Amino acid sequence: KNQVEQSPQSLIILEGKNCTLQCNYTVSPFSNLRWYKQDTGRGPVSLTIMTFSENTKSNGRYTATLDADTKQSSLHITASQLSDSASYICVVSGPLGGYNKLIFGAGTRLAVHP
Amino acid sequence: NAGVTQTPKFQVLKTGQSMTLQCAQDMNHNSMYWYRQDPGMGLRLIYYSASEGTTDKGEVPNGYNVSRLNKREFSLRLESAAPSQTSVYFCASSEPPSALNTGELFFGEGSRLTVL
């Protein structure tokens, strides 16, 4: 069964610290992996999209890595800010053209404290 | 641009009542989607519309119907609401995924539905 597992479920860090969120998946075949940020009470917003041939992708203080061999991805947040408090969702896409082939993880809830 | 707009933002229904969630996008996307988000679970696809005039079932379609009114609008209807349909519903739109397009999803702000 195609699955996307994220860890940890929740995380608390102090402002200014770095953190890394994990995503393991069993989706096959695989075309791309996405990370979304979801603020409380809002819709998810895309942070990065990586194809199977990409190992790393950055978006400001967010850096996503992908190891397609081990089916693992991570999202690293550098110098965290209070505004980084949100849920971070890993999404794996199946075959190209598969409108219904996005598998969503349950998310990691990050709280950044002053 | 407003992006993806959903209405209503909040709704409380009694079991058996019906209602329609409205969604409109102004990005000229061909594909539109309805997802539900429940605590501790990933978003699950209810229905999608690959292009104007077509609709298809997703992972959890039971108890729902959809209408792709035109290219901009995609509505979700609950004919006889049940407590199990208490959830947060998200509409999204994208260009169709292809070799040249990852089909990035743009989400609305969500509609929070409670069925008593």
PDB file of C-alpha atoms in Angstrom:
ATOM      1  CA  LYS A   1       0.000   0.000   0.000  1.00  0.00           C
ATOM      2  CA  ASN A   2       1.274   3.465  -0.893  1.00  0.00           C
ATOM      3  CA  GLN A   3       2.077   5.363   2.275  1.00  0.00           C
ATOM      4  CA  VAL A   4       3.785   8.542   3.446  1.00  0.00           C
ATOM      5  CA  GLU A   5       5.006   8.601   7.035  1.00  0.00           C
ATOM      6  CA  GLN A   6       6.245  11.781   8.712  1.00  0.00           C
ATOM      7  CA  SER A   7       8.218  12.195  11.889  1.00  0.00           C
ATOM      8  CA  PRO A   8       8.113  13.567  14.449  1.00  0.00           C
ATOM      9  CA  GLN A   9       4.386  14.175  14.832  1.00  0.00           C
ATOM     10  CA  SER A  10       5.152  17.378  16.694  1.00  0.00           C
ATOM     11  CA  LEU A  11       8.190  19.406  17.594  1.00  0.00           C
ATOM     12  CA  ILE A  12       8.943  22.398  19.798  1.00  0.00           C
ATOM     13  CA  ILE A  13      12.074  24.479  19.219  1.00  0.00           C
ATOM     14  CA  LEU A  14      13.367  27.846  20.337  1.00  0.00           C
ATOM     15  CA  GLU A  15      13.480  30.772  17.975  1.00  0.00           C
ATOM     16  CA  GLY A  16      16.738  30.909  16.062  1.00  0.00           C
ATOM     17  CA  LYS A  17      17.397  27.174  16.264  1.00  0.00           C
ATOM     18  CA  ASN A  18      17.508  24.785  13.299  1.00  0.00           C
ATOM     19  CA  CYS A  19      15.365  21.701  12.888  1.00  0.00           C
ATOM     20  CA  THR A  20      14.861  18.797  10.492  1.00  0.00           C
ATOM     21  CA  LEU A  21      11.606  17.088   9.641  1.00  0.00           C
ATOM     22  CA  GLN A  22      11.523  13.583   8.148  1.00  0.00           C
ATOM     23  CA  CYS A  23       9.393  11.932   5.493  1.00  0.00           C
ATOM     24  CA  ASN A  24       9.521   8.250   4.500  1.00  0.00           C
ATOM     25  CA  TYR A  25       7.414   6.928   1.667  1.00  0.00           C
ATOM     26  CA  THR A  26       6.542   3.678  -0.048  1.00  0.00           C
ATOM     27  CA  VAL A  27       4.826   5.215  -3.085  1.00  0.00           C
ATOM     28  CA  SER A  28       5.817   3.477  -6.291  1.00  0.00           C
ATOM     29  CA  PRO A  29       6.119   4.455  -9.036  1.00  0.00           C
ATOM     30  CA  PHE A  30       7.149   7.916  -7.941  1.00  0.00           C
ATOM     31  CA  SER A  31       7.338  11.122  -9.953  1.00  0.00           C
ATOM     32  CA  ASN A  32       7.834  13.951  -7.469  1.00  0.00           C
ATOM     33  CA  LEU A  33       7.836  14.869  -3.792  1.00  0.00           C
ATOM     34  CA  ARG A  34       6.434  18.072  -2.360  1.00  0.00           C
ATOM     35  CA  TRP A  35       6.597  19.869   0.945  1.00  0.00           C
ATOM     36  CA  TYR A  36       3.746  22.144   1.998  1.00  0.00           C
ATOM     37  CA  LYS A  37       3.427  24.557   4.923  1.00  0.00           C
ATOM     38  CA  GLN A  38       0.013  24.869   6.545  1.00  0.00           C
ATOM     39  CA  ASP A  39      -0.589  27.662   9.016  1.00  0.00           C
ATOM     40  CA  THR A  40      -3.324  27.059  11.594  1.00  0.00           C
ATOM     41  CA  GLY A  41      -6.720  27.648  10.036  1.00  0.00           C
ATOM     42  CA  ARG A  42      -5.305  28.141   6.516  1.00  0.00           C
ATOM     43  CA  GLY A  43      -4.813  26.070   3.413  1.00  0.00           C
ATOM     44  CA  PRO A  44      -1.494  24.365   2.588  1.00  0.00           C
ATOM     45  CA  VAL A  45       1.038  26.415   0.638  1.00  0.00           C
ATOM     46  CA  SER A  46       3.764  24.856  -1.488  1.00  0.00           C
ATOM     47  CA  LEU A  47       7.376  25.157  -0.271  1.00  0.00           C
ATOM     48  CA  THR A  48       9.255  22.882  -2.676  1.00  0.00           C
ATOM     49  CA  ILE A  49       8.651  20.309  -5.389  1.00  0.00           C
ATOM     50  CA  MET A  50      11.412  17.841  -6.273  1.00  0.00           C
ATOM     51  CA  THR A  51      11.503  15.290  -9.050  1.00  0.00           C
ATOM     52  CA  PHE A  52      13.126  11.901  -8.552  1.00  0.00           C
ATOM     53  CA  SER A  53      16.339  13.203 -10.146  1.00  0.00           C
ATOM     54  CA  GLU A  54      16.818  16.078  -7.680  1.00  0.00           C
ATOM     55  CA  ASN A  55      18.699  15.604  -4.401  1.00  0.00           C
ATOM     56  CA  THR A  56      18.171  18.985  -2.799  1.00  0.00           C
ATOM     57  CA  LYS A  57      16.114  22.105  -3.262  1.00  0.00           C
ATOM     58  CA  SER A  58      16.031  25.329  -1.281  1.00  0.00           C
ATOM     59  CA  ASN A  59      13.431  28.000  -0.722  1.00  0.00           C
ATOM     60  CA  GLY A  60      14.896  30.669   1.519  1.00  0.00           C
ATOM     61  CA  ARG A  61      15.524  29.155   4.946  1.00  0.00           C
ATOM     62  CA  TYR A  62      13.859  25.903   3.900  1.00  0.00           C
ATOM     63  CA  THR A  63      15.978  23.150   2.325  1.00  0.00           C
ATOM     64  CA  ALA A  64      14.479  19.864   1.211  1.00  0.00           C
ATOM     65  CA  THR A  65      16.538  16.779   0.457  1.00  0.00           C
ATOM     66  CA  LEU A  66      15.506  13.620  -1.332  1.00  0.00           C
ATOM     67  CA  ASP A  67      17.043  10.157  -1.448  1.00  0.00           C
ATOM     68  CA  ALA A  68      15.002   8.224  -3.994  1.00  0.00           C
ATOM     69  CA  ASP A  69      16.962   5.036  -3.307  1.00  0.00           C
ATOM     70  CA  THR A  70      16.012   4.885   0.360  1.00  0.00           C
ATOM     71  CA  LYS A  71      12.672   6.675  -0.241  1.00  0.00           C
ATOM     72  CA  GLN A  72      13.392   9.319   2.334  1.00  0.00           C
ATOM     73  CA  SER A  73      13.095  13.095   2.318  1.00  0.00           C
ATOM     74  CA  SER A  74      13.852  15.730   4.898  1.00  0.00           C
ATOM     75  CA  LEU A  75      12.959  19.382   5.331  1.00  0.00           C
ATOM     76  CA  HIS A  76      15.571  21.453   7.130  1.00  0.00           C
ATOM     77  CA  ILE A  77      14.606  24.820   8.584  1.00  0.00           C
ATOM     78  CA  THR A  78      17.461  27.167   9.354  1.00  0.00           C
ATOM     79  CA  ALA A  79      17.394  29.952  11.956  1.00  0.00           C
ATOM     80  CA  SER A  80      13.762  29.373  12.826  1.00  0.00           C
ATOM     81  CA  GLN A  81      11.346  32.252  13.267  1.00  0.00           C
ATOM     82  CA  LEU A  82       8.068  32.489  15.144  1.00  0.00           C
ATOM     83  CA  SER A  83       6.296  32.563  11.782  1.00  0.00           C
ATOM     84  CA  ASP A  84       7.615  29.076  11.039  1.00  0.00           C
ATOM     85  CA  SER A  85       5.099  27.688  13.554  1.00  0.00           C
ATOM     86  CA  ALA A  86       2.860  25.564  11.345  1.00  0.00           C
ATOM     87  CA  SER A  87       2.233  22.053  10.117  1.00  0.00           C
ATOM     88  CA  TYR A  88       4.564  20.766   7.424  1.00  0.00           C
ATOM     89  CA  ILE A  89       3.112  18.223   5.051  1.00  0.00           C
ATOM     90  CA  CYS A  90       5.043  15.830   2.816  1.00  0.00           C
ATOM     91  CA  VAL A  91       3.228  14.791  -0.365  1.00  0.00           C
ATOM     92  CA  VAL A  92       4.391  12.135  -2.796  1.00  0.00           C
ATOM     93  CA  SER A  93       3.108  11.993  -6.336  1.00  0.00           C
ATOM     94  CA  GLY A  94       2.618   8.809  -8.248  1.00  0.00           C
ATOM     95  CA  PRO A  95       2.761   8.450 -12.015  1.00  0.00           C
ATOM     96  CA  LEU A  96       2.741  11.517 -14.215  1.00  0.00           C
ATOM     97  CA  GLY A  97      -0.740  12.386 -15.304  1.00  0.00           C
ATOM     98  CA  GLY A  98      -2.233  10.759 -12.256  1.00  0.00           C
ATOM     99  CA  TYR A  99      -4.621  13.386 -10.976  1.00  0.00           C
ATOM    100  CA  ASN A 100      -5.615  11.166  -8.092  1.00  0.00           C
ATOM    101  CA  LYS A 101      -2.136   9.888  -7.259  1.00  0.00           C
ATOM    102  CA  LEU A 102      -1.032  12.345  -4.574  1.00  0.00           C
ATOM    103  CA  ILE A 103      -0.406  10.665  -1.227  1.00  0.00           C
ATOM    104  CA  PHE A 104      -0.368  13.069   1.724  1.00  0.00           C
ATOM    105  CA  GLY A 105       1.465  12.562   4.985  1.00  0.00           C
ATOM    106  CA  ALA A 106      -0.293  13.466   8.230  1.00  0.00           C
ATOM    107  CA  GLY A 107       2.152  16.322   8.801  1.00  0.00           C
ATOM    108  CA  THR A 108       4.574  17.467  11.483  1.00  0.00           C
ATOM    109  CA  ARG A 109       3.327  20.225  13.746  1.00  0.00           C
ATOM    110  CA  LEU A 110       6.150  22.655  14.547  1.00  0.00           C
ATOM    111  CA  ALA A 111       5.968  25.205  17.336  1.00  0.00           C
ATOM    112  CA  VAL A 112       8.679  27.867  17.539  1.00  0.00           C
ATOM    113  CA  HIS A 113       8.873  29.507  20.948  1.00  0.00           C
ATOM    114  CA  PRO A 114      10.575  32.820  21.760  1.00  0.00           C
TER     115      PRO A 114
ATOM    116  CA  ASN B   1      -5.451  37.705  -7.636  1.00  0.00           C
ATOM    117  CA  ALA B   2      -7.596  35.921  -5.076  1.00  0.00           C
ATOM    118  CA  GLY B   3      -6.387  32.428  -6.046  1.00  0.00           C
ATOM    119  CA  VAL B   4      -8.825  29.784  -4.780  1.00  0.00           C
ATOM    120  CA  THR B   5     -11.872  31.042  -2.894  1.00  0.00           C
ATOM    121  CA  GLN B   6     -14.134  28.775  -0.834  1.00  0.00           C
ATOM    122  CA  THR B   7     -17.476  29.502   0.773  1.00  0.00           C
ATOM    123  CA  PRO B   8     -18.690  29.169   3.424  1.00  0.00           C
ATOM    124  CA  LYS B   9     -15.732  29.178   5.817  1.00  0.00           C
ATOM    125  CA  PHE B  10     -17.766  27.637   8.652  1.00  0.00           C
ATOM    126  CA  GLN B  11     -21.003  25.646   8.699  1.00  0.00           C
ATOM    127  CA  VAL B  12     -22.902  23.635  11.285  1.00  0.00           C
ATOM    128  CA  LEU B  13     -25.451  21.117  10.033  1.00  0.00           C
ATOM    129  CA  LYS B  14     -27.806  18.642  11.611  1.00  0.00           C
ATOM    130  CA  THR B  15     -27.716  15.011  10.530  1.00  0.00           C
ATOM    131  CA  GLY B  16     -29.683  14.580   7.323  1.00  0.00           C
ATOM    132  CA  GLN B  17     -29.454  18.173   6.162  1.00  0.00           C
ATOM    133  CA  SER B  18     -27.918  19.020   2.807  1.00  0.00           C
ATOM    134  CA  MET B  19     -25.538  21.738   1.770  1.00  0.00           C
ATOM    135  CA  THR B  20     -23.185  22.784  -1.006  1.00  0.00           C
ATOM    136  CA  LEU B  21     -19.625  24.011  -0.644  1.00  0.00           C
ATOM    137  CA  GLN B  22     -18.616  26.470  -3.334  1.00  0.00           C
ATOM    138  CA  CYS B  23     -15.159  26.877  -4.844  1.00  0.00           C
ATOM    139  CA  ALA B  24     -13.873  29.274  -7.477  1.00  0.00           C
ATOM    140  CA  GLN B  25     -10.386  29.838  -8.869  1.00  0.00           C
ATOM    141  CA  ASP B  26      -9.085  32.722 -10.946  1.00  0.00           C
ATOM    142  CA  MET B  27      -5.812  31.175 -12.156  1.00  0.00           C
ATOM    143  CA  ASN B  28      -7.329  29.681 -15.315  1.00  0.00           C
ATOM    144  CA  HIS B  29      -6.401  26.179 -14.139  1.00  0.00           C
ATOM    145  CA  ASN B  30      -7.921  23.206 -15.895  1.00  0.00           C
ATOM    146  CA  SER B  31      -7.955  20.833 -12.927  1.00  0.00           C
ATOM    147  CA  MET B  32      -9.808  21.236  -9.640  1.00  0.00           C
ATOM    148  CA  TYR B  33     -10.046  19.043  -6.554  1.00  0.00           C
ATOM    149  CA  TRP B  34     -11.921  18.570  -3.305  1.00  0.00           C
ATOM    150  CA  TYR B  35     -10.059  17.171  -0.286  1.00  0.00           C
ATOM    151  CA  ARG B  36     -11.022  16.538   3.305  1.00  0.00           C
ATOM    152  CA  GLN B  37      -8.623  16.875   6.227  1.00  0.00           C
ATOM    153  CA  ASP B  38      -9.208  15.010   9.472  1.00  0.00           C
ATOM    154  CA  PRO B  39      -7.099  15.109  12.645  1.00  0.00           C
ATOM    155  CA  GLY B  40      -4.057  12.834  12.508  1.00  0.00           C
ATOM    156  CA  MET B  41      -4.589  11.964   8.850  1.00  0.00           C
ATOM    157  CA  GLY B  42      -3.294  13.237   5.555  1.00  0.00           C
ATOM    158  CA  LEU B  43      -5.575  15.041   3.156  1.00  0.00           C
ATOM    159  CA  ARG B  44      -7.782  12.638   1.239  1.00  0.00           C
ATOM    160  CA  LEU B  45      -9.173  13.230  -2.217  1.00  0.00           C
ATOM    161  CA  ILE B  46     -12.954  13.196  -2.464  1.00  0.00           C
ATOM    162  CA  TYR B  47     -13.521  14.117  -6.116  1.00  0.00           C
ATOM    163  CA  TYR B  48     -11.545  15.793  -8.835  1.00  0.00           C
ATOM    164  CA  SER B  49     -12.187  17.382 -12.190  1.00  0.00           C
ATOM    165  CA  ALA B  50      -9.357  16.981 -14.662  1.00  0.00           C
ATOM    166  CA  SER B  51     -10.904  19.531 -16.996  1.00  0.00           C
ATOM    167  CA  GLU B  52     -14.132  21.399 -17.555  1.00  0.00           C
ATOM    168  CA  GLY B  53     -16.939  18.948 -18.180  1.00  0.00           C
ATOM    169  CA  THR B  54     -15.348  15.965 -16.427  1.00  0.00           C
ATOM    170  CA  THR B  55     -15.444  14.710 -12.850  1.00  0.00           C
ATOM    171  CA  ASP B  56     -14.040  11.571 -11.240  1.00  0.00           C
ATOM    172  CA  LYS B  57     -14.141   9.886  -7.866  1.00  0.00           C
ATOM    173  CA  GLY B  58     -11.191  10.079  -5.553  1.00  0.00           C
ATOM    174  CA  GLU B  59     -10.355   8.016  -2.495  1.00  0.00           C
ATOM    175  CA  VAL B  60     -13.420   8.856  -0.334  1.00  0.00           C
ATOM    176  CA  PRO B  61     -16.371   9.829  -2.596  1.00  0.00           C
ATOM    177  CA  ASN B  62     -19.240   8.189  -0.700  1.00  0.00           C
ATOM    178  CA  GLY B  63     -21.848  10.658   0.525  1.00  0.00           C
ATOM    179  CA  TYR B  64     -20.713  13.452  -1.796  1.00  0.00           C
ATOM    180  CA  ASN B  65     -21.509  14.773  -5.253  1.00  0.00           C
ATOM    181  CA  VAL B  66     -19.727  17.391  -7.315  1.00  0.00           C
ATOM    182  CA  SER B  67     -20.455  19.743 -10.175  1.00  0.00           C
ATOM    183  CA  ARG B  68     -17.909  21.427 -12.426  1.00  0.00           C
ATOM    184  CA  LEU B  69     -20.084  24.396 -13.284  1.00  0.00           C
ATOM    185  CA  ASN B  70     -17.519  25.993 -15.610  1.00  0.00           C
ATOM    186  CA  LYS B  71     -13.745  26.295 -15.786  1.00  0.00           C
ATOM    187  CA  ARG B  72     -13.657  28.530 -12.681  1.00  0.00           C
ATOM    188  CA  GLU B  73     -16.111  26.811 -10.360  1.00  0.00           C
ATOM    189  CA  PHE B  74     -16.267  23.381  -8.730  1.00  0.00           C
ATOM    190  CA  SER B  75     -18.880  22.685  -6.055  1.00  0.00           C
ATOM    191  CA  LEU B  76     -19.180  19.864  -3.510  1.00  0.00           C
ATOM    192  CA  ARG B  77     -22.603  18.771  -2.284  1.00  0.00           C
ATOM    193  CA  LEU B  78     -23.551  16.758   0.767  1.00  0.00           C
ATOM    194  CA  GLU B  79     -27.034  15.389   0.113  1.00  0.00           C
ATOM    195  CA  SER B  80     -27.688  13.969   3.584  1.00  0.00           C
ATOM    196  CA  ALA B  81     -25.013  15.000   6.045  1.00  0.00           C
ATOM    197  CA  ALA B  82     -23.687  12.512   8.583  1.00  0.00           C
ATOM    198  CA  PRO B  83     -21.496  13.092  11.672  1.00  0.00           C
ATOM    199  CA  SER B  84     -18.685  11.216   9.902  1.00  0.00           C
ATOM    200  CA  GLN B  85     -18.556  14.084   7.422  1.00  0.00           C
ATOM    201  CA  THR B  86     -17.450  16.511  10.111  1.00  0.00           C
ATOM    202  CA  SER B  87     -14.165  17.708   8.696  1.00  0.00           C
ATOM    203  CA  VAL B  88     -12.256  20.538   7.105  1.00  0.00           C
ATOM    204  CA  TYR B  89     -12.767  20.624   3.357  1.00  0.00           C
ATOM    205  CA  PHE B  90     -10.220  22.078   0.971  1.00  0.00           C
ATOM    206  CA  CYS B  91     -10.655  22.959  -2.648  1.00  0.00           C
ATOM    207  CA  ALA B  92      -7.548  23.082  -4.826  1.00  0.00           C
ATOM    208  CA  SER B  93      -6.675  23.781  -8.427  1.00  0.00           C
ATOM    209  CA  SER B  94      -3.737  23.061 -10.707  1.00  0.00           C
ATOM    210  CA  GLU B  95      -2.623  22.640 -14.229  1.00  0.00           C
ATOM    211  CA  PRO B  96      -2.764  18.965 -15.206  1.00  0.00           C
ATOM    212  CA  PRO B  97       0.418  17.115 -14.179  1.00  0.00           C
ATOM    213  CA  SER B  98       2.596  16.172 -17.139  1.00  0.00           C
ATOM    214  CA  ALA B  99       6.220  15.724 -18.145  1.00  0.00           C
ATOM    215  CA  LEU B 100       6.532  19.519 -18.323  1.00  0.00           C
ATOM    216  CA  ASN B 101       4.356  20.495 -15.398  1.00  0.00           C
ATOM    217  CA  THR B 102       4.454  19.160 -11.866  1.00  0.00           C
ATOM    218  CA  GLY B 103       0.812  20.084 -11.379  1.00  0.00           C
ATOM    219  CA  GLU B 104       1.471  22.216  -8.319  1.00  0.00           C
ATOM    220  CA  LEU B 105      -1.645  22.486  -6.183  1.00  0.00           C
ATOM    221  CA  PHE B 106      -3.044  25.802  -5.000  1.00  0.00           C
ATOM    222  CA  PHE B 107      -5.398  25.451  -2.049  1.00  0.00           C
ATOM    223  CA  GLY B 108      -8.247  27.515  -0.728  1.00  0.00           C
ATOM    224  CA  GLU B 109      -8.501  28.512   2.915  1.00  0.00           C
ATOM    225  CA  GLY B 110     -10.786  25.647   3.852  1.00  0.00           C
ATOM    226  CA  SER B 111     -14.398  25.164   4.908  1.00  0.00           C
ATOM    227  CA  ARG B 112     -14.941  23.866   8.428  1.00  0.00           C
ATOM    228  CA  LEU B 113     -18.034  21.686   8.597  1.00  0.00           C
ATOM    229  CA  THR B 114     -19.584  20.252  11.752  1.00  0.00           C
ATOM    230  CA  VAL B 115     -22.436  17.754  11.517  1.00  0.00           C
ATOM    231  CA  LEU B 116     -24.370  17.248  14.754  1.00  0.00           C
TER     232      LEU B 116
END
